[in-house]
Tab-separated table of C-alpha atoms and ligand atoms in Angstrom:
chain	number	residue	atom	x	y	z
S	1	MET	CA	115.938	109.736	115.569
S	2	SER	CA	112.179	109.580	115.032
S	3	LEU	CA	111.002	106.520	113.162
S	4	PRO	CA	108.435	106.606	110.369
S	5	ALA	CA	104.835	105.818	111.307
S	6	PRO	CA	103.233	102.753	109.696
S	7	ASP	CA	102.030	103.469	106.143
S	8	ALA	CA	98.278	104.052	106.527
S	9	SER	CA	97.707	103.916	102.763
S	10	TRP	CA	98.779	100.273	102.570
S	11	THR	CA	96.138	97.633	101.845
S	12	PRO	CA	96.556	93.913	101.118
S	13	ALA	CA	95.539	94.626	97.487
S	14	ARG	CA	97.850	97.560	96.833
S	15	TRP	CA	100.474	95.286	95.237
S	16	ARG	CA	98.088	94.929	92.260
S	17	GLY	CA	99.126	98.393	91.142
S	18	ARG	CA	102.837	97.464	90.952
S	19	PRO	CA	104.843	95.291	88.581
S	20	ALA	CA	104.537	91.733	89.888
S	21	ALA	CA	107.204	89.340	88.610
S	22	GLN	CA	106.675	85.575	88.346
S	23	GLN	CA	102.864	85.588	88.519
S	24	PRO	CA	100.997	82.757	86.767
S	25	ASP	CA	99.047	83.514	83.594
S	26	TRP	CA	95.669	82.418	84.976
S	27	PRO	CA	93.567	81.675	81.895
S	28	ASP	CA	90.163	82.300	83.494
S	29	PRO	CA	89.994	85.461	85.672
S	30	ALA	CA	86.501	84.611	86.957
S	31	ALA	CA	87.615	81.172	88.144
S	32	LEU	CA	90.621	82.763	89.839
S	33	GLU	CA	88.433	85.287	91.658
S	34	ALA	CA	86.079	82.506	92.777
S	35	SER	CA	89.008	80.601	94.309
S	36	LEU	CA	90.351	83.725	95.995
S	37	ASP	CA	86.891	84.483	97.424
S	38	GLU	CA	86.704	80.996	98.812
S	39	LEU	CA	90.176	81.424	100.345
S	40	ARG	CA	89.101	84.694	101.973
S	41	ARG	CA	86.379	82.742	103.770
S	42	GLN	CA	88.806	80.165	105.171
S	43	PRO	CA	90.226	80.435	108.681
S	44	PRO	CA	93.775	81.742	109.069
S	45	LEU	CA	96.481	79.059	109.162
S	46	VAL	CA	98.540	80.837	111.803
S	47	PHE	CA	97.727	83.477	114.364
S	48	ALA	CA	99.126	86.966	114.663
S	49	GLY	CA	100.353	86.252	118.199
S	50	GLU	CA	102.472	83.358	116.924
S	51	ALA	CA	104.038	85.557	114.249
S	52	ARG	CA	104.830	88.086	116.981
S	53	ASP	CA	106.465	85.331	119.058
S	54	LEU	CA	108.651	84.469	116.078
S	55	THR	CA	109.599	88.132	115.637
S	56	GLU	CA	110.626	88.166	119.261
S	57	VAL	CA	112.862	85.093	119.037
S	58	LEU	CA	114.361	86.346	115.778
S	59	GLY	CA	115.074	89.606	117.590
S	60	GLU	CA	117.203	87.576	119.981
S	61	VAL	CA	118.984	86.014	117.001
S	62	ALA	CA	119.667	89.470	115.559
S	63	GLU	CA	121.409	90.279	118.849
S	64	GLY	CA	123.580	87.151	118.641
S	65	ARG	CA	121.623	85.120	121.170
S	66	GLY	CA	120.192	82.433	118.919
S	67	PHE	CA	120.526	80.651	115.611
S	68	VAL	CA	117.891	79.916	112.956
S	69	LEU	CA	117.570	76.522	111.351
S	70	HIS	CA	115.414	77.242	108.297
S	71	ALA	CA	114.790	73.980	106.498
S	72	GLY	CA	112.458	71.912	104.367
S	73	ASP	CA	111.541	70.992	100.825
S	74	CYS	CA	112.325	73.114	97.830
S	75	ALA	CA	108.703	72.565	96.836
S	76	GLU	CA	106.046	70.622	98.692
S	77	SER	CA	104.005	68.295	96.563
S	78	PHE	CA	100.368	67.219	96.434
S	79	GLU	CA	101.436	63.769	95.308
S	80	ALA	CA	104.144	63.054	97.916
S	81	PHE	CA	101.942	64.213	100.795
S	82	SER	CA	101.901	61.781	103.723
S	83	ALA	CA	102.005	61.781	107.498
S	84	ASP	CA	105.201	59.699	107.391
S	85	ALA	CA	106.991	62.201	105.173
S	86	ILE	CA	106.042	65.082	107.485
S	87	ARG	CA	107.120	63.091	110.543
S	88	ASP	CA	110.454	62.144	108.990
S	89	LYS	CA	111.173	65.728	107.966
S	90	LEU	CA	110.379	66.877	111.481
S	91	LYS	CA	112.648	64.155	112.884
S	92	VAL	CA	115.657	65.331	110.934
S	93	ILE	CA	114.988	68.973	111.803
S	94	LEU	CA	114.721	68.076	115.503
S	95	GLN	CA	117.940	66.065	115.258
S	96	MET	CA	119.732	68.941	113.585
S	97	ALA	CA	118.431	71.354	116.206
S	98	ILE	CA	119.757	69.076	118.958
S	99	ALA	CA	123.170	68.877	117.291
S	100	LEU	CA	123.207	72.658	116.866
S	101	THR	CA	121.977	73.590	120.331
S	102	TYR	CA	124.057	71.027	122.184
S	103	GLY	CA	127.163	71.756	120.159
S	104	SER	CA	126.938	75.531	120.256
S	105	GLY	CA	125.138	76.307	123.507
S	106	VAL	CA	122.927	78.742	121.587
S	107	PRO	CA	119.125	78.289	121.277
S	108	THR	CA	117.972	77.084	117.857
S	109	VAL	CA	114.895	78.622	116.224
S	110	LYS	CA	113.148	75.906	114.212
S	111	LEU	CA	111.616	77.328	111.049
S	112	GLY	CA	110.255	74.945	108.417
S	113	ARG	CA	109.944	75.526	104.680
S	114	ILE	CA	106.696	73.660	105.070
S	115	ALA	CA	102.907	73.916	105.247
S	116	GLY	CA	102.689	76.351	102.331
S	117	GLN	CA	105.856	76.041	100.210
S	118	PHE	CA	104.018	75.251	96.972
S	119	ALA	CA	105.010	77.975	94.489
S	120	LYS	CA	108.245	78.207	92.514
S	121	PRO	CA	109.847	81.130	90.702
S	122	ARG	CA	111.349	80.040	87.381
S	123	SER	CA	114.342	81.324	85.440
S	124	SER	CA	112.440	80.818	82.198
S	125	PRO	CA	108.651	81.046	81.632
S	126	THR	CA	108.765	78.077	79.274
S	127	GLU	CA	110.470	74.722	79.118
S	128	VAL	CA	111.536	72.960	75.917
S	129	ARG	CA	111.835	69.179	75.624
S	130	ASP	CA	112.512	67.409	72.341
S	131	GLY	CA	111.481	70.500	70.437
S	132	VAL	CA	108.189	70.918	72.342
S	133	GLU	CA	107.770	74.181	74.271
S	134	LEU	CA	105.369	74.356	77.235
S	135	PRO	CA	104.862	76.783	80.126
S	136	SER	CA	107.245	76.011	83.007
S	137	PHE	CA	106.083	74.154	86.088
S	138	ARG	CA	105.460	76.796	88.799
S	139	GLY	CA	104.765	74.535	91.754
S	140	ASP	CA	101.674	72.561	92.763
S	141	LEU	CA	99.996	75.822	93.815
S	142	VAL	CA	99.762	76.708	90.126
S	143	ASN	CA	100.121	73.829	87.651
S	144	ASP	CA	101.227	70.222	87.254
S	145	LEU	CA	104.757	68.907	86.787
S	146	THR	CA	103.717	66.485	84.002
S	147	PHE	CA	105.119	67.651	80.678
S	148	GLU	CA	101.793	67.946	78.842
S	149	ALA	CA	100.070	71.067	77.592
S	150	GLY	CA	96.915	70.576	79.710
S	151	ALA	CA	98.887	69.864	82.878
S	152	ARG	CA	100.848	73.081	82.599
S	153	VAL	CA	97.782	75.370	82.416
S	154	PRO	CA	97.467	77.308	85.718
S	155	ASP	CA	94.461	76.011	87.654
S	156	PRO	CA	93.069	78.177	90.498
S	157	ASP	CA	91.482	75.157	92.229
S	158	ARG	CA	95.053	74.383	93.228
S	159	LEU	CA	95.105	77.448	95.515
S	160	LEU	CA	92.451	75.801	97.658
S	161	ARG	CA	94.082	72.412	97.569
S	162	ALA	CA	97.363	73.971	98.722
S	163	TYR	CA	95.559	75.801	101.511
S	164	HIS	CA	93.925	72.581	102.757
S	165	GLN	CA	97.143	70.579	102.538
S	166	SER	CA	98.909	73.347	104.458
S	167	ALA	CA	96.199	73.192	107.121
S	168	SER	CA	96.546	69.453	107.608
S	169	THR	CA	100.343	69.613	107.549
S	170	LEU	CA	100.305	72.320	110.183
S	171	ASN	CA	97.811	70.388	112.249
S	172	LEU	CA	100.106	67.362	112.312
S	173	LEU	CA	103.161	69.505	113.072
S	174	ARG	CA	101.337	71.100	115.986
S	175	ALA	CA	100.357	67.662	117.286
S	176	PHE	CA	103.899	66.309	116.962
S	177	THR	CA	105.616	69.304	118.527
S	178	LYS	CA	103.168	69.878	121.376
S	179	GLY	CA	101.805	66.384	121.943
S	180	GLY	CA	104.823	64.431	123.160
S	181	PHE	CA	106.732	63.414	120.018
S	182	ALA	CA	109.233	66.256	120.452
S	183	ASP	CA	109.766	65.495	124.168
S	184	LEU	CA	113.495	65.593	124.882
S	185	SER	CA	113.248	62.159	126.505
S	186	ARG	CA	112.577	60.823	122.996
S	187	VAL	CA	115.780	62.016	121.339
S	188	HIS	CA	116.740	58.451	120.385
S	189	GLN	CA	113.509	57.881	118.512
S	190	TRP	CA	114.226	60.665	116.016
S	191	ASN	CA	117.227	58.723	114.690
S	192	GLN	CA	115.931	56.795	111.691
S	193	GLU	CA	117.389	53.409	110.831
S	194	PHE	CA	119.274	54.527	107.711
S	195	VAL	CA	120.730	57.461	109.611
S	196	ALA	CA	121.621	55.561	112.791
S	197	THR	CA	124.067	53.281	110.959
S	198	SER	CA	126.043	56.194	109.498
S	199	ARG	CA	128.904	58.102	111.123
S	200	GLU	CA	126.611	61.085	111.840
S	201	GLY	CA	123.953	58.749	113.217
S	202	ARG	CA	126.408	57.201	115.657
S	203	ARG	CA	127.637	60.631	116.673
S	204	TYR	CA	124.026	61.625	117.244
S	205	GLU	CA	123.426	58.520	119.400
S	206	LEU	CA	126.342	59.500	121.649
S	207	LEU	CA	124.896	62.971	122.016
S	208	ALA	CA	121.416	61.597	122.710
S	209	GLY	CA	122.966	59.385	125.408
S	210	GLU	CA	124.512	62.449	127.017
S	211	ILE	CA	121.153	64.198	126.981
S	212	ASP	CA	119.592	61.150	128.670
S	213	ARG	CA	122.213	61.303	131.381
S	214	ALA	CA	121.663	65.045	131.861
S	215	LEU	CA	117.911	64.476	132.172
S	216	ARG	CA	118.443	61.691	134.732
S	217	PHE	CA	120.800	63.976	136.626
S	218	MET	CA	118.221	66.772	136.730
S	219	ALA	CA	115.529	64.347	137.867
S	220	ALA	CA	117.852	63.077	140.597
S	221	CYS	CA	118.334	66.675	141.742
S	222	GLY	CA	114.601	66.856	142.299
S	223	ILE	CA	113.610	68.791	139.166
S	224	ASP	CA	110.182	67.697	137.980
S	225	LEU	CA	110.902	67.076	134.292
S	226	GLU	CA	107.244	66.354	133.572
S	227	ALA	CA	106.413	69.913	134.609
S	228	GLU	CA	109.075	71.535	132.424
S	229	LEU	CA	107.248	72.399	129.193
S	230	GLN	CA	110.530	73.558	127.639
S	231	LEU	CA	111.744	69.954	127.719
S	232	ARG	CA	108.505	68.439	126.513
S	233	GLN	CA	107.430	70.724	123.702
S	234	VAL	CA	109.048	72.487	120.799
S	235	ASP	CA	108.130	75.777	119.136
S	236	PHE	CA	108.106	75.094	115.432
S	237	TYR	CA	107.378	77.861	112.949
S	238	THR	CA	106.324	77.692	109.304
S	239	SER	CA	107.392	79.711	106.291
S	240	HIS	CA	107.303	79.821	102.522
S	241	GLU	CA	108.180	82.114	99.653
S	242	ALA	CA	105.370	84.667	99.278
S	243	LEU	CA	105.348	84.350	95.507
S	244	VAL	CA	101.777	84.122	94.205
S	245	LEU	CA	100.430	87.319	95.677
S	246	GLY	CA	96.718	86.660	95.136
S	247	TYR	CA	96.995	83.681	97.461
S	248	GLU	CA	98.891	85.684	100.091
S	249	GLU	CA	96.466	88.598	99.852
S	250	ALA	CA	93.468	86.319	100.411
S	251	LEU	CA	94.997	84.966	103.620
S	252	THR	CA	95.948	88.380	104.982
S	253	ARG	CA	93.833	89.401	107.939
S	254	ARG	CA	93.622	92.240	110.421
S	255	ASP	CA	94.629	91.168	113.917
S	256	SER	CA	91.737	91.823	116.272
S	257	LEU	CA	94.104	92.645	119.145
S	258	THR	CA	96.355	95.219	117.504
S	259	GLY	CA	94.514	96.171	114.316
S	260	ASP	CA	97.666	95.306	112.329
S	261	TRP	CA	97.712	93.260	109.127
S	262	TYR	CA	99.195	89.760	109.171
S	263	ASP	CA	99.661	87.323	106.311
S	264	CYS	CA	98.166	84.326	108.071
S	265	SER	CA	99.378	81.764	105.505
S	266	ALA	CA	102.593	81.216	107.536
S	267	HIS	CA	104.580	82.694	110.398
S	268	LEU	CA	107.376	84.008	108.194
S	269	LEU	CA	107.205	84.863	104.492
S	270	TRP	CA	110.166	85.506	102.281
S	271	ILE	CA	110.849	87.272	99.012
S	272	GLY	CA	112.940	85.339	96.501
S	273	ASP	CA	116.003	86.582	94.674
S	274	ARG	CA	113.948	86.962	91.482
S	275	THR	CA	111.183	89.089	93.027
S	276	ARG	CA	113.019	91.496	95.328
S	277	GLN	CA	112.671	94.582	93.031
S	278	LEU	CA	112.318	97.657	95.238
S	279	ASP	CA	109.404	99.109	93.286
S	280	GLY	CA	107.857	95.671	92.746
S	281	ALA	CA	104.695	94.102	94.068
S	282	HIS	CA	106.373	91.588	96.397
S	283	VAL	CA	108.280	94.183	98.393
S	284	ASP	CA	105.186	96.384	98.575
S	285	PHE	CA	103.037	93.507	99.794
S	286	LEU	CA	105.374	92.293	102.527
S	287	ALA	CA	106.154	95.851	103.639
S	288	GLY	CA	102.562	96.110	104.866
S	289	VAL	CA	102.203	92.927	106.898
S	290	GLU	CA	103.619	92.640	110.395
S	291	ASN	CA	104.979	89.076	110.104
S	292	PRO	CA	108.708	88.566	110.203
S	293	VAL	CA	109.971	88.552	106.599
S	294	GLY	CA	113.008	87.283	104.765
S	295	VAL	CA	114.690	88.365	101.526
S	296	LYS	CA	117.031	86.219	99.456
S	297	LEU	CA	120.076	88.094	98.198
S	298	GLY	CA	121.955	86.683	95.212
S	299	PRO	CA	125.186	87.913	93.608
S	300	SER	CA	123.471	90.707	91.663
S	301	THR	CA	122.480	92.484	94.913
S	302	THR	CA	124.244	95.813	95.395
S	303	PRO	CA	124.964	97.325	98.819
S	304	ASP	CA	122.410	100.056	97.986
S	305	ASP	CA	119.799	97.373	97.215
S	306	ALA	CA	120.403	95.699	100.559
S	307	VAL	CA	120.091	98.953	102.483
S	308	ALA	CA	117.017	100.046	100.520
S	309	LEU	CA	115.355	96.688	101.255
S	310	CYS	CA	116.003	97.212	104.967
S	311	GLU	CA	114.425	100.666	104.762
S	312	ALA	CA	111.435	99.453	102.760
S	313	LEU	CA	110.728	96.355	104.810
S	314	ASN	CA	111.750	97.464	108.265
S	315	PRO	CA	111.509	101.257	108.435
S	316	ARG	CA	110.773	101.109	112.144
S	317	ARG	CA	113.881	98.984	112.700
S	318	ARG	CA	112.188	96.316	114.747
S	319	PRO	CA	114.671	93.581	115.731
S	320	GLY	CA	113.476	90.219	114.403
S	321	ARG	CA	111.344	91.701	111.645
S	322	LEU	CA	113.870	91.176	108.840
S	323	MET	CA	116.087	88.266	107.881
S	324	LEU	CA	118.497	88.713	104.969
S	325	VAL	CA	119.456	85.431	103.352
S	326	SER	CA	122.695	85.381	101.390
S	327	ARG	CA	122.642	82.837	98.519
S	328	MET	CA	125.719	83.699	96.530
S	329	GLY	CA	127.309	80.353	95.708
S	330	ALA	CA	130.543	79.033	97.188
S	331	ASP	CA	132.676	80.622	94.453
S	332	ARG	CA	131.106	84.069	94.706
S	333	ILE	CA	130.294	84.692	98.352
S	334	GLU	CA	133.802	85.956	99.235
S	335	GLU	CA	133.465	88.695	96.642
S	336	HIS	CA	129.779	89.594	96.939
S	337	LEU	CA	128.757	89.277	100.586
S	338	PRO	CA	131.247	91.546	102.452
S	339	PRO	CA	130.036	94.822	100.840
S	340	LEU	CA	126.458	93.931	101.804
S	341	LEU	CA	127.381	93.056	105.388
S	342	ASP	CA	129.315	96.305	105.742
S	343	ALA	CA	126.657	98.518	104.155
S	344	VAL	CA	123.847	97.138	106.312
S	345	ALA	CA	125.977	97.235	109.465
S	346	ALA	CA	126.805	100.900	108.784
S	347	THR	CA	123.098	101.776	108.859
S	348	GLY	CA	122.592	100.106	112.231
S	349	HIS	CA	119.587	98.144	110.902
S	350	PRO	CA	118.887	95.145	113.149
S	351	VAL	CA	118.825	92.192	110.753
S	352	VAL	CA	119.252	88.471	111.052
S	353	TRP	CA	121.878	87.401	108.519
S	354	ALA	CA	121.402	83.853	107.285
S	355	CYS	CA	123.132	81.720	104.670
S	356	ASP	CA	121.331	79.681	102.017
S	357	PRO	CA	124.192	77.504	100.757
S	358	MET	CA	121.953	75.666	98.292
S	359	HIS	CA	120.635	77.968	95.567
S	360	GLY	CA	123.970	79.384	94.426
S	361	ASN	CA	125.501	75.920	94.074
S	362	THR	CA	123.092	74.122	91.756
S	363	PHE	CA	124.487	72.665	88.549
S	364	ALA	CA	123.389	70.335	85.781
S	365	HIS	CA	125.162	66.998	86.176
S	366	SER	CA	126.312	65.141	83.065
S	367	SER	CA	123.579	62.554	83.768
S	368	GLY	CA	121.002	65.314	83.221
S	369	TYR	CA	120.035	65.658	86.907
S	370	LYS	CA	120.147	69.030	88.601
S	371	THR	CA	122.329	68.578	91.670
S	372	ARG	CA	124.523	70.214	94.318
S	373	HIS	CA	127.680	68.969	95.967
S	374	PHE	CA	127.794	68.707	99.749
S	375	ASP	CA	131.342	70.098	99.705
S	376	ASP	CA	130.181	73.288	97.952
S	377	VAL	CA	127.350	73.654	100.470
S	378	MET	CA	129.796	73.403	103.377
S	379	ARG	CA	132.335	75.640	101.653
S	380	GLU	CA	129.740	78.417	101.291
S	381	ILE	CA	128.704	78.047	104.946
S	382	ARG	CA	132.346	78.250	106.091
S	383	SER	CA	132.865	81.386	104.038
S	384	PHE	CA	129.669	82.857	105.471
S	385	PHE	CA	130.882	82.325	109.030
S	386	GLY	CA	134.320	83.712	108.218
S	387	LEU	CA	132.950	86.799	106.467
S	388	CYS	CA	130.427	87.519	109.209
S	389	GLY	CA	133.245	87.227	111.739
S	390	SER	CA	135.413	89.711	109.810
S	391	ALA	CA	132.488	92.138	109.485
S	392	GLY	CA	131.595	91.906	113.171
S	393	VAL	CA	128.155	90.515	112.262
S	394	TRP	CA	126.506	87.557	113.999
S	395	PRO	CA	125.976	84.597	111.612
S	396	GLY	CA	122.323	84.090	112.454
S	397	GLY	CA	121.195	81.037	110.560
S	398	VAL	CA	121.275	78.527	107.742
S	399	HIS	CA	118.563	77.996	105.136
S	400	VAL	CA	118.660	74.521	103.598
S	401	GLU	CA	116.597	72.279	101.356
S	402	LEU	CA	116.302	68.822	102.865
S	403	THR	CA	114.097	65.822	103.330
S	404	GLY	CA	113.884	63.147	106.002
S	405	GLU	CA	114.095	60.471	103.348
S	406	ASP	CA	117.073	58.556	102.056
S	407	VAL	CA	117.203	60.320	98.684
S	408	THR	CA	120.181	60.661	96.340
S	409	GLU	CA	119.778	64.187	95.036
S	410	CYS	CA	122.861	66.017	96.345
S	411	LEU	CA	126.339	64.554	95.758
S	412	GLY	CA	128.872	63.832	98.483
S	413	GLY	CA	128.651	63.752	102.260
S	414	SER	CA	130.419	61.278	104.514
S	415	GLU	CA	128.541	58.260	103.159
S	416	ALA	CA	128.971	59.843	99.806
S	417	VAL	CA	126.311	59.916	97.154
S	418	ASN	CA	128.462	59.267	94.067
S	419	ASP	CA	128.048	60.488	90.524
S	420	ASP	CA	126.503	57.228	89.338
S	421	GLU	CA	123.970	57.164	92.203
S	422	LEU	CA	121.890	60.264	91.523
S	423	GLU	CA	119.316	58.297	89.561
S	424	LYS	CA	118.743	55.782	92.389
S	425	ARG	CA	116.340	57.874	94.457
S	426	TYR	CA	116.040	61.270	92.837
S	427	GLU	CA	112.564	62.262	93.994
S	428	THR	CA	112.413	66.029	94.307
S	429	MET	CA	109.796	68.059	92.449
S	430	CYS	CA	112.189	70.929	92.014
S	431	ASP	CA	115.667	71.466	93.493
S	432	PRO	CA	117.908	68.682	94.901
S	433	ARG	CA	117.630	68.241	98.678
S	434	LEU	CA	120.067	67.016	101.302
S	435	ASN	CA	119.095	63.598	102.656
S	436	ALA	CA	118.801	63.048	106.405
S	437	ARG	CA	122.430	61.902	106.794
S	438	GLN	CA	123.824	64.847	104.876
S	439	SER	CA	121.575	67.184	106.882
S	440	LEU	CA	122.803	65.862	110.213
S	441	ASP	CA	126.404	66.044	109.019
S	442	LEU	CA	125.821	69.700	108.099
S	443	ALA	CA	124.311	70.447	111.518
S	444	PHE	CA	127.298	68.960	113.381
S	445	GLN	CA	129.713	70.989	111.269
S	446	VAL	CA	127.705	74.202	111.709
S	447	ALA	CA	127.592	73.621	115.479
S	448	GLU	CA	131.392	73.523	115.459
S	449	LEU	CA	131.584	76.735	113.479
S	450	LEU	CA	129.191	78.382	115.931
S	451	ARG	CA	131.208	77.218	118.896
S	452	HIS	CA	134.335	78.830	117.511
H	1	PEP	C1	114.064	78.784	96.812
H	1	PEP	O1	114.322	79.097	97.971
H	1	PEP	O2	113.558	77.685	96.496
H	1	PEP	C2	114.454	79.724	95.737
H	1	PEP	C3	113.923	79.668	94.534
H	1	PEP	O3	115.403	80.583	96.130
H	1	PEP	P1	116.023	81.877	95.450
H	1	PEP	O4	114.951	82.911	95.432
H	1	PEP	O5	117.130	82.199	96.401
H	1	PEP	O6	116.525	81.489	94.083
H	2	CO	CO1	114.861	75.603	95.778
């Protein structure tokens, strides 16, 4: 079968001619254009070669030889920006990756929702509180969370602030992952105090002890551990939802080596469940860049939609180019996912199937907080593994919202966050995140599912 040639009529601005859902109502077009011009002059945040490396490792995942841990904040914040918060998030992701890799024997691809995850799609364009109606908060890329009319006006200066915060976040992540912090001989140091005292923390300590012994054994066999970069450094990739397309367009550059277009705002970009319309601007935009891309699929996705998205986003069927992320909810996945798995499998499209067990399980708690229950999260993941198994499809990854901090945003887990505790440390800007203990618990359970 001959595969279609790349679409030569595509340009980074072509999306402007298509319906674009969820775009901010920028009040001052000239100010917006000035910010976008400034962004166009900024250096890329990631390089095309790195995005190609990620495509390659995701290609391995698509073949069943790896597993993606896609994790980070629902929304990054200007306010809660600190080196410690980045370090702690990285710690829990590294811990989870250790639990996953050690437990399953399969390499773990570490993909952060970080260094660019600043824009949020909203179910409603406005928010009403005590009879006052204001535009919804759309993420720090666009407006301010404070419930005041002025704060909710989209401000294009925020595009630049988000770019610069992404650059410094990425800089620190590169330093941590390549400069010694992620060295396997430091596994114990990733276990934070409040995690170490929990059941998962103790389980992690045992595992870290085994890794120590294995490293000593290798050294005793004469292997020069200092020389093994694989043990001393970690490949960590970044991603965010490509939602505000002006921002993404301004950071899209032609690779000097291949002549191909890359969205250099992150290694992987994804399309949300609310913006995956086939004739829409988001699909058109991501169809033209060469980065690996993801698409979230909620319960309204039909098998034809899933197949058409594969055709639109990966017409040349490159393994590792496309990740489909099921986010059905624990009560709906058994009904809605199997037809999608079967339809895509029947086409032979090489996709990475991942499970986001968070966004279909959000509910409003009686206390007023938006939350999720750890049991629902695990129930959806178990169903995902079972359904993939029945369909003969490799379960390629999990996509979770988490933080390295000791927050009380999601209910349950082994050291359970109880109903009356949500208010204690509910700090998220948007959706409720797993805390570090719940995250590690999830990783151990997923490792067991992978092993079987
Ligand atoms: C998200 O990932 O934060 C999100 C909004 O997801 P979805 O598009 O699946 O609702
Ligand atoms: Co979210």
